Tab-separated table of C-alpha atoms in Angstrom:
chain	number	residue	atom	x	y	z
A	1	MET	CA	-7.436	164.717	-85.781
A	2	VAL	CA	-8.264	164.523	-82.081
A	3	THR	CA	-11.425	164.369	-80.066
A	4	LEU	CA	-12.623	167.446	-78.195
A	5	LEU	CA	-14.843	166.976	-75.147
A	6	LEU	CA	-18.510	167.853	-75.323
A	7	GLY	CA	-19.927	167.359	-71.788
A	8	ILE	CA	-23.680	166.969	-71.253
A	9	ALA	CA	-24.854	167.949	-67.781
A	10	LEU	CA	-28.111	167.811	-65.877
A	11	ALA	CA	-29.409	170.728	-63.886
A	12	ASN	CA	-26.884	171.661	-61.179
A	13	GLY	CA	-27.595	171.085	-57.493
A	14	PRO	CA	-28.067	173.486	-54.567
A	15	ALA	CA	-25.425	175.797	-53.073
A	16	ARG	CA	-22.473	174.192	-51.255
A	17	THR	CA	-20.967	175.683	-48.185
A	18	ALA	CA	-18.006	174.935	-45.955
A	19	GLY	CA	-18.156	171.713	-43.935
A	20	ARG	CA	-18.061	171.417	-40.184
A	21	THR	CA	-14.936	173.085	-38.793
A	22	PRO	CA	-13.577	174.609	-35.581
A	23	ILE	CA	-13.735	178.382	-35.747
A	24	GLY	CA	-12.302	180.133	-32.702
A	25	GLU	CA	-11.264	180.690	-29.127
A	26	MET	CA	-11.991	178.487	-26.120
A	27	ARG	CA	-15.044	179.195	-23.986
A	28	VAL	CA	-14.514	178.382	-20.286
A	29	GLY	CA	-16.947	177.378	-17.605
A	30	THR	CA	-15.544	179.589	-14.899
A	31	ASP	CA	-15.205	183.337	-14.219
A	32	ARG	CA	-12.532	182.870	-11.605
A	33	VAL	CA	-9.556	181.659	-13.650
A	34	ARG	CA	-7.878	184.497	-15.453
A	35	MET	CA	-6.157	184.474	-18.833
A	36	VAL	CA	-3.183	186.728	-18.227
A	37	HIS	CA	-1.585	186.585	-21.655
A	38	GLU	CA	-2.244	184.887	-25.016
A	39	GLU	CA	-0.089	184.223	-28.057
A	40	LEU	CA	-2.342	183.493	-31.039
A	41	GLU	CA	-0.792	182.329	-34.313
A	42	ILE	CA	-2.958	181.842	-37.415
A	43	ARG	CA	-1.293	180.458	-40.538
A	44	LEU	CA	-2.993	180.069	-43.930
A	45	LEU	CA	-2.012	176.649	-45.226
A	46	SER	CA	-3.856	176.997	-48.539
A	47	LEU	CA	-6.972	178.609	-49.925
A	48	GLU	CA	-8.868	175.782	-48.279
A	49	GLU	CA	-7.340	175.408	-44.817
A	50	VAL	CA	-5.953	177.343	-41.879
A	51	GLU	CA	-3.804	176.298	-38.907
A	52	VAL	CA	-4.405	177.826	-35.473
A	53	ARG	CA	-2.065	177.694	-32.446
A	54	ALA	CA	-2.902	179.467	-29.184
A	55	THR	CA	-0.907	179.560	-25.945
A	56	TYR	CA	-2.658	180.787	-22.814
A	57	GLN	CA	-0.860	181.904	-19.674
A	58	LEU	CA	-3.381	181.502	-16.790
A	59	HIS	CA	-3.691	182.357	-13.142
A	60	ASN	CA	-6.071	180.585	-10.782
A	61	PRO	CA	-6.547	182.385	-7.436
A	62	ASP	CA	-8.427	179.442	-5.976
A	63	PRO	CA	-7.516	175.785	-5.201
A	64	ALA	CA	-7.154	173.458	-8.166
A	65	ALA	CA	-10.447	172.926	-9.987
A	66	VAL	CA	-11.872	170.932	-12.911
A	67	VAL	CA	-13.052	173.381	-15.618
A	68	ARG	CA	-14.911	172.640	-18.837
A	69	PHE	CA	-13.364	174.117	-21.963
A	70	SER	CA	-15.254	174.311	-25.281
A	71	VAL	CA	-14.003	175.213	-28.784
A	72	PRO	CA	-16.729	176.451	-31.193
A	73	VAL	CA	-17.402	174.216	-34.225
A	74	THR	CA	-19.644	175.223	-37.128
A	75	SER	CA	-22.763	173.384	-38.225
A	76	GLY	CA	-21.378	172.585	-41.694
A	77	GLY	CA	-24.333	174.085	-43.577
A	78	ALA	CA	-27.819	175.425	-42.945
A	79	ASP	CA	-29.232	171.927	-42.379
A	80	GLY	CA	-26.313	170.746	-40.222
A	81	ALA	CA	-26.197	167.512	-42.221
A	82	TYR	CA	-22.434	167.339	-42.682
A	83	ARG	CA	-20.498	164.778	-40.709
A	84	ASP	CA	-17.766	165.774	-38.279
A	85	SER	CA	-14.806	166.517	-40.539
A	86	ASN	CA	-11.201	165.588	-39.999
A	87	ALA	CA	-10.534	169.257	-39.441
A	88	ALA	CA	-12.976	169.330	-36.493
A	89	ALA	CA	-11.374	166.212	-35.091
A	90	SER	CA	-7.976	167.904	-35.261
A	91	VAL	CA	-8.534	170.014	-32.126
A	92	ARG	CA	-5.666	169.356	-29.714
A	93	ILE	CA	-5.424	170.709	-26.123
A	94	LEU	CA	-2.291	170.484	-23.951
A	95	SER	CA	-2.780	171.298	-20.284
A	96	ASN	CA	0.644	171.886	-18.676
A	97	GLY	CA	2.121	169.561	-21.276
A	98	THR	CA	-0.511	166.783	-20.992
A	99	PHE	CA	-2.685	166.046	-24.006
A	100	VAL	CA	-6.426	166.169	-23.324
A	101	PRO	CA	-8.760	165.040	-26.148
A	102	CYS	CA	-11.990	166.925	-26.731
A	103	LEU	CA	-15.338	165.535	-27.855
A	104	ILE	CA	-17.547	167.268	-30.423
A	105	GLU	CA	-21.022	167.748	-29.007
A	106	GLU	CA	-24.129	169.652	-30.005
A	107	GLY	CA	-24.474	172.658	-27.716
A	108	GLU	CA	-25.563	176.224	-27.270
A	109	ARG	CA	-25.923	178.063	-30.572
A	110	MET	CA	-23.525	180.994	-30.976
A	111	ALA	CA	-24.718	183.752	-33.296
A	112	THR	CA	-22.331	184.615	-36.130
A	113	PRO	CA	-22.545	186.899	-39.145
A	114	PHE	CA	-21.311	184.040	-41.406
A	115	GLU	CA	-24.229	181.587	-41.292
A	116	ALA	CA	-24.768	181.797	-45.067
A	117	LEU	CA	-21.262	180.377	-45.503
A	118	GLY	CA	-21.913	177.403	-43.254
A	119	GLY	CA	-20.534	179.348	-40.264
A	120	ALA	CA	-23.377	178.890	-37.789
A	121	VAL	CA	-21.901	177.542	-34.526
A	122	THR	CA	-24.060	174.712	-33.208
A	123	HIS	CA	-21.367	172.315	-31.911
A	124	TRP	CA	-18.550	172.552	-29.409
A	125	CYS	CA	-15.411	170.424	-28.962
A	126	THR	CA	-15.409	170.003	-25.165
A	127	ALA	CA	-12.936	168.769	-22.557
A	128	ASP	CA	-12.633	168.901	-18.765
A	129	LEU	CA	-9.283	170.213	-17.630
A	130	THR	CA	-7.779	170.442	-14.129
A	131	ILE	CA	-6.510	173.975	-13.558
A	132	PRO	CA	-3.971	174.077	-10.718
A	133	SER	CA	-3.850	176.882	-8.214
A	134	GLY	CA	-1.568	179.724	-9.296
A	135	PRO	CA	0.013	180.088	-12.764
A	136	SER	CA	-0.382	177.482	-15.478
A	137	GLU	CA	-0.394	177.134	-19.250
A	138	ILE	CA	-2.775	175.710	-21.856
A	139	ARG	CA	-2.007	175.229	-25.522
A	140	MET	CA	-4.707	174.734	-28.196
A	141	SER	CA	-4.231	173.977	-31.859
A	142	TYR	CA	-6.306	172.813	-34.827
A	143	GLU	CA	-6.508	172.820	-38.609
A	144	GLY	CA	-9.805	174.392	-39.811
A	145	GLU	CA	-11.503	175.045	-43.136
A	146	LEU	CA	-12.029	178.419	-44.693
A	147	LEU	CA	-15.681	179.411	-45.117
A	148	PHE	CA	-17.281	179.687	-48.565
A	149	SER	CA	-20.588	179.533	-50.353
A	150	ARG	CA	-20.690	178.097	-53.887
A	151	PRO	CA	-24.146	178.718	-55.398
A	152	GLN	CA	-25.200	176.474	-58.206
A	153	GLY	CA	-28.082	177.089	-60.595
A	154	PRO	CA	-29.502	175.247	-63.628
A	155	ALA	CA	-28.250	178.027	-65.932
A	156	ASP	CA	-24.620	177.627	-64.915
A	157	PRO	CA	-22.661	175.922	-67.698
A	158	LEU	CA	-20.097	174.573	-65.150
A	159	PRO	CA	-19.811	174.592	-61.359
A	160	ARG	CA	-18.949	178.070	-60.023
A	161	GLY	CA	-15.884	179.041	-58.146
A	162	ALA	CA	-16.103	180.719	-54.732
A	163	ASP	CA	-14.101	183.237	-52.751
A	164	ARG	CA	-13.111	182.271	-49.185
A	165	LYS	CA	-13.361	183.851	-45.776
A	166	LEU	CA	-10.900	183.137	-43.000
A	167	VAL	CA	-12.860	183.548	-39.756
A	168	TYR	CA	-11.743	183.230	-36.134
A	169	ALA	CA	-14.133	183.907	-33.225
A	170	LEU	CA	-12.564	185.911	-30.381
A	171	SER	CA	-15.842	186.320	-28.441
A	172	PRO	CA	-15.732	182.963	-26.559
A	173	ALA	CA	-12.625	184.267	-24.723
A	174	ALA	CA	-14.822	186.841	-22.997
A	175	SER	CA	-15.748	184.014	-20.590
A	176	TRP	CA	-12.359	184.203	-18.807
A	177	GLY	CA	-12.223	185.976	-15.456
A	178	LYS	CA	-11.272	189.653	-16.074
A	179	LYS	CA	-9.617	190.901	-19.249
A	180	PRO	CA	-6.158	189.618	-20.253
A	181	ASP	CA	-3.237	191.969	-19.873
A	182	GLU	CA	-2.245	191.440	-23.495
A	183	VAL	CA	-3.120	189.329	-26.536
A	184	ALA	CA	-0.504	189.078	-29.333
A	185	ILE	CA	-1.909	187.936	-32.704
A	186	THR	CA	0.062	187.020	-35.800
A	187	LEU	CA	-1.524	186.118	-39.117
A	188	ASP	CA	0.694	184.482	-41.738
A	189	LEU	CA	-0.926	184.615	-45.207
A	190	GLY	CA	1.817	182.562	-46.841
A	191	ASP	CA	1.792	182.671	-50.662
A	192	HIS	CA	-1.644	184.279	-50.732
A	193	ARG	CA	-0.864	187.770	-49.436
A	194	ASP	CA	-1.915	189.353	-52.727
A	195	ARG	CA	-5.280	187.565	-52.600
A	196	ALA	CA	-6.131	188.658	-49.049
A	197	LYS	CA	-7.984	191.639	-47.554
A	198	VAL	CA	-7.941	191.914	-43.764
A	199	VAL	CA	-11.397	193.076	-42.719
A	200	ARG	CA	-10.878	193.064	-38.935
A	201	PRO	CA	-9.278	193.801	-36.557
A	202	ALA	CA	-8.371	197.172	-38.030
A	203	ASN	CA	-4.919	198.572	-38.563
A	204	PRO	CA	-2.657	195.507	-38.543
A	205	GLU	CA	1.093	195.957	-38.629
A	206	TRP	CA	2.571	194.369	-41.745
A	207	SER	CA	5.894	192.600	-42.225
A	208	GLY	CA	5.834	191.021	-45.668
A	209	ARG	CA	3.167	188.349	-45.683
A	210	ILE	CA	2.535	188.592	-41.915
A	211	ALA	CA	-0.039	190.841	-40.241
A	212	SER	CA	0.091	191.306	-36.488
A	213	TRP	CA	-1.786	193.003	-33.653
A	214	THR	CA	-0.939	193.604	-30.014
A	215	LEU	CA	-4.172	194.050	-28.045
A	216	SER	CA	-3.892	195.566	-24.559
A	217	LYS	CA	-6.685	194.469	-22.155
A	218	PRO	CA	-9.028	193.639	-25.099
A	219	ASP	CA	-12.818	193.376	-24.593
A	220	PHE	CA	-13.518	190.230	-26.592
A	221	SER	CA	-17.278	190.794	-26.362
A	222	LYS	CA	-16.755	193.863	-28.594
A	223	ALA	CA	-13.709	192.823	-30.665
A	224	ALA	CA	-15.495	189.585	-31.546
A	225	TRP	CA	-13.898	188.382	-34.787
A	226	ILE	CA	-10.809	188.063	-36.926
A	227	GLU	CA	-11.983	188.190	-40.523
A	228	VAL	CA	-10.008	187.990	-43.785
A	229	ASP	CA	-11.487	187.891	-47.283
A	230	LEU	CA	-9.560	185.793	-49.817
A	231	LYS	CA	-10.035	185.940	-53.587
A	232	ALA	CA	-10.299	182.379	-54.889
A	233	ALA	CA	-13.174	182.140	-57.367
A	234	ASP	CA	-10.866	182.700	-60.328
A	235	ARG	CA	-8.541	180.002	-59.217
A	236	ASP	CA	-11.476	177.639	-58.670
A	237	GLN	CA	-12.768	178.267	-62.202
A	238	HIS	CA	-9.335	177.647	-63.641
A	239	ALA	CA	-9.082	174.310	-61.852
A	240	ILE	CA	-12.566	173.307	-63.134
A	241	VAL	CA	-11.597	174.212	-66.695
A	242	ALA	CA	-8.163	172.553	-66.403
A	243	SER	CA	-9.757	169.263	-65.429
A	244	PHE	CA	-12.697	169.513	-67.830
A	245	ASN	CA	-11.179	167.367	-70.557
A	246	ALA	CA	-10.333	164.560	-68.121
A	247	SER	CA	-13.765	162.987	-68.732
A	248	ARG	CA	-15.407	162.016	-71.989
A	249	SER	CA	-18.917	162.290	-73.452
A	250	ASP	CA	-21.019	160.244	-75.822
A	251	TRP	CA	-21.169	163.346	-78.011
A	252	THR	CA	-17.549	164.007	-78.926
A	253	PRO	CA	-16.649	166.402	-81.783
A	254	THR	CA	-13.515	166.273	-83.838
A	255	ILE	CA	-11.085	169.183	-83.978
A	256	ARG	CA	-8.933	169.983	-86.967
A	257	VAL	CA	-6.094	172.558	-86.887
A	258	PRO	CA	-4.233	174.094	-89.852
A	259	SER	CA	-0.809	173.099	-88.477
A	260	GLY	CA	0.851	171.476	-85.481
A	261	ASP	CA	-0.366	168.825	-83.056
A	262	PRO	CA	-3.590	169.723	-81.249
A	263	ALA	CA	-3.376	166.889	-78.749
A	264	ALA	CA	-2.399	169.305	-75.943
A	265	LEU	CA	-5.772	171.069	-76.274
A	266	THR	CA	-7.649	168.119	-74.729
A	267	ASP	CA	-5.132	166.432	-72.465
A	268	ALA	CA	-6.497	168.027	-69.245
A	269	ASP	CA	-3.034	169.398	-68.582
A	270	ALA	CA	-2.891	173.191	-68.410
A	271	ALA	CA	0.892	173.090	-68.572
A	272	THR	CA	0.842	171.879	-72.250
A	273	ALA	CA	-0.363	173.939	-75.167
A	274	TRP	CA	-1.101	173.899	-78.864
A	275	CYS	CA	0.470	176.809	-80.707
A	276	GLY	CA	-0.179	178.123	-84.190
A	277	ALA	CA	-0.099	181.256	-86.376
A	278	ALA	CA	-2.312	184.187	-85.339
A	279	GLY	CA	-5.602	184.009	-87.249
A	280	SER	CA	-5.607	180.217	-87.279
A	281	ALA	CA	-9.020	178.724	-87.749
A	282	LEU	CA	-9.811	175.558	-85.781
A	283	GLN	CA	-12.609	173.504	-87.290
A	284	LEU	CA	-14.930	171.513	-84.986
A	285	GLU	CA	-17.139	168.765	-86.373
A	286	TRP	CA	-19.926	166.783	-84.638
A	287	PRO	CA	-21.555	163.723	-86.241
A	288	ALA	CA	-25.269	164.419	-86.027
A	289	PRO	CA	-27.300	161.278	-86.817
A	290	GLU	CA	-27.163	159.630	-83.403
A	291	ALA	CA	-27.734	162.956	-81.695
A	292	ALA	CA	-30.910	163.802	-83.633
A	293	GLY	CA	-33.837	164.583	-81.317
A	294	LYS	CA	-31.635	164.608	-78.195
A	295	ALA	CA	-31.198	168.401	-77.939
A	296	PRO	CA	-34.356	170.084	-76.585
A	297	ALA	CA	-34.886	173.840	-77.005
A	298	SER	CA	-33.661	174.519	-73.451
A	299	CYS	CA	-30.162	173.187	-74.114
A	300	ARG	CA	-27.273	175.670	-73.903
A	301	ALA	CA	-23.611	175.475	-74.864
A	302	ALA	CA	-20.411	177.128	-73.634
A	303	LEU	CA	-16.825	177.480	-74.819
A	304	VAL	CA	-14.319	176.327	-72.182
A	305	HIS	CA	-10.677	177.367	-72.582
A	306	ILE	CA	-7.324	178.315	-71.045
A	307	PRO	CA	-5.362	180.819	-73.153
A	308	GLY	CA	-1.635	181.058	-73.555
A	309	ASP	CA	1.286	178.728	-73.101
A	310	ALA	CA	1.321	177.837	-69.419
A	311	SER	CA	4.160	175.373	-69.898
A	312	ASN	CA	6.671	178.202	-70.504
A	313	ALA	CA	6.716	181.211	-68.164
A	314	GLU	CA	8.844	183.297	-70.541
A	315	ARG	CA	6.340	182.715	-73.403
A	316	TRP	CA	3.246	183.206	-71.243
A	317	ALA	CA	3.042	186.946	-71.780
A	318	GLY	CA	3.577	186.874	-75.537
A	319	THR	CA	1.518	184.074	-76.989
A	320	GLY	CA	-1.968	184.600	-75.540
A	321	PRO	CA	-4.863	184.955	-77.963
A	322	THR	CA	-6.693	188.302	-77.739
A	323	SER	CA	-10.094	187.051	-78.920
A	324	PHE	CA	-11.995	184.204	-80.551
A	325	THR	CA	-14.553	184.448	-83.294
A	326	LEU	CA	-16.984	181.516	-83.344
A	327	SER	CA	-19.039	180.866	-86.483
A	328	THR	CA	-20.706	178.125	-88.430
A	329	CYS	CA	-18.620	176.767	-91.246
A	330	ALA	CA	-21.233	177.919	-93.749
A	331	ALA	CA	-20.563	181.449	-95.007
A	332	ASP	CA	-24.062	182.701	-94.132
A	333	GLY	CA	-24.111	181.215	-90.626
A	334	ALA	CA	-24.121	182.791	-87.132
A	335	THR	CA	-21.027	184.517	-85.768
A	336	GLN	CA	-20.146	185.304	-82.158
A	337	PRO	CA	-17.091	187.247	-81.028
A	338	ILE	CA	-15.721	185.965	-77.768
A	339	PRO	CA	-13.458	188.323	-75.719
A	340	ILE	CA	-10.641	186.878	-73.666
A	341	ARG	CA	-9.867	188.188	-70.184
A	342	ARG	CA	-6.422	186.875	-69.466
A	343	ALA	CA	-5.211	186.665	-65.848
A	344	ALA	CA	-1.767	187.777	-64.735
A	345	THR	CA	-0.797	184.189	-63.898
A	346	PRO	CA	-1.518	180.880	-65.632
A	347	ASP	CA	-3.241	179.335	-62.587
A	348	ALA	CA	-6.253	181.696	-62.729
A	349	SER	CA	-6.831	182.016	-66.488
A	350	GLY	CA	-9.484	179.373	-67.168
A	351	GLN	CA	-12.657	180.823	-68.737
A	352	VAL	CA	-16.184	179.630	-69.565
A	353	THR	CA	-18.166	181.682	-72.126
A	354	PRO	CA	-21.817	180.793	-72.862
A	355	LEU	CA	-22.831	180.901	-76.543
A	356	ASP	CA	-25.289	183.669	-77.472
A	357	ALA	CA	-28.786	182.887	-78.825
A	358	ALA	CA	-27.800	182.859	-82.513
A	359	ALA	CA	-24.714	180.680	-82.043
A	360	THR	CA	-26.708	178.325	-79.769
A	361	GLU	CA	-29.368	177.870	-82.416
A	362	ALA	CA	-26.751	177.214	-85.105
A	363	PHE	CA	-24.954	174.760	-82.825
A	364	PHE	CA	-28.029	172.635	-82.003
A	365	ALA	CA	-30.006	172.905	-85.271
A	366	PRO	CA	-28.466	169.784	-86.904
A	367	TRP	CA	-29.348	167.655	-83.855
A	368	ARG	CA	-32.981	168.785	-83.943
A	369	ALA	CA	-33.350	168.125	-87.681
A	370	GLU	CA	-35.589	165.338	-88.968
A	371	PRO	CA	-34.270	163.474	-90.827
A	372	PRO	CA	-30.761	164.075	-89.484
A	373	PRO	CA	-28.198	165.379	-91.938
A	374	THR	CA	-25.682	162.994	-93.415
A	375	LYS	CA	-22.752	165.432	-93.122
A	376	PRO	CA	-21.158	166.418	-89.821
A	377	SER	CA	-22.238	169.615	-88.120
A	378	CYS	CA	-19.400	172.111	-88.323
A	379	MET	CA	-18.304	175.159	-86.270
A	380	LYS	CA	-15.226	177.281	-86.832
A	381	LEU	CA	-13.103	179.093	-84.181
A	382	GLU	CA	-10.753	181.780	-85.410
A	383	VAL	CA	-8.002	182.740	-82.965
A	384	ALA	CA	-6.735	186.348	-83.058
A	385	GLY	CA	-3.579	187.480	-81.338
A	386	PRO	CA	0.158	188.185	-81.807
A	387	THR	CA	2.259	186.489	-84.429
A	388	GLU	CA	1.974	183.144	-82.603
A	389	VAL	CA	-0.941	182.149	-80.458
A	390	CYS	CA	-1.155	179.316	-77.900
A	391	LEU	CA	-4.051	177.544	-76.231
A	392	ALA	CA	-3.552	175.298	-73.235
A	393	GLU	CA	-6.994	173.709	-73.099
A	394	LEU	CA	-10.167	173.918	-75.200
A	395	GLY	CA	-13.507	172.277	-74.603
A	396	TRP	CA	-17.233	172.525	-75.198
A	397	HIS	CA	-19.882	172.014	-72.549
A	398	VAL	CA	-23.584	171.469	-73.054
A	399	VAL	CA	-26.223	171.906	-70.343
A	400	CYS	CA	-29.657	170.413	-70.928
A	401	PRO	CA	-31.803	171.203	-67.801
């Protein structure tokens, strides 16, 4: 006998978007200094963060001059309420080998097509640099956040996952005097090449996980963005499901299995699993008396699970359940078949399935009864699959808006 989490949640909050982050090229306060050549390296550090390094070879036809440089920084949401993040503070500028800090300031708004993702540019990281006469070099680097929008509604049983967008603004570089001779861009997608779709610039050259472009005399006012879509919502959902059992609720059911130790089902560790014979029926019991009257008609429930045996890569393909059948323990009760959509890898296989109307009514009926029943409320979960089936995590979540 072990406890299985039943979480009770209030209505979920508004959409979340990416926080404040640097997002692109330097804008310069001169049309005399020319950027002759640029090496731009963009490296995906994770599905959350990107590293940017740019080296500019310059030529100043005039005497040495103090020039203001500005790196665009997003607002961090529609209301601009986010604080300056560590990522925004990471902007580093080296002028001929000398470090020059920049200060994040509110400034001219730069229009972007990514405002719904928190990508509106309302701030700039600014610095005054002395550009000597003749050739010189500037290096810029930062760690920035990928853009995302995670909508959240009262009907969602758990927080939603969100895909990401890697965005880099090229348009500020149109402020340099004349067009550069050449800009060489490399984009290293790391371990996430299979999750990425390069939207623009078009026609990259590929070498494994690295995309590259060589732009000859580019017009940055027209080729304004580097944009890459990254699939991440499935991974987010898996992480949410994997950590679900780490908390506990006042309403905690008991789970009984026909054989084996079910402790791995609720240990919040997706690398451990309970395994049993195909067709095993897991029995879930909830004591009803203290819960009577606490489940209004608007409450909804969902099954939260991770299929398979993620602790063993060799077994992962052969022990996944193919479907669940949820029913009341009484023979004449409600039944709901629950399909399982198993991912190719364990780290994206977490699933949340809301109960249908009949199963929801059967689930909550004992808690609405007056007087409350003396016996536990009981639900049964039959697990179909190959000869042996494994489940890494199993949980129940209740939303009462």
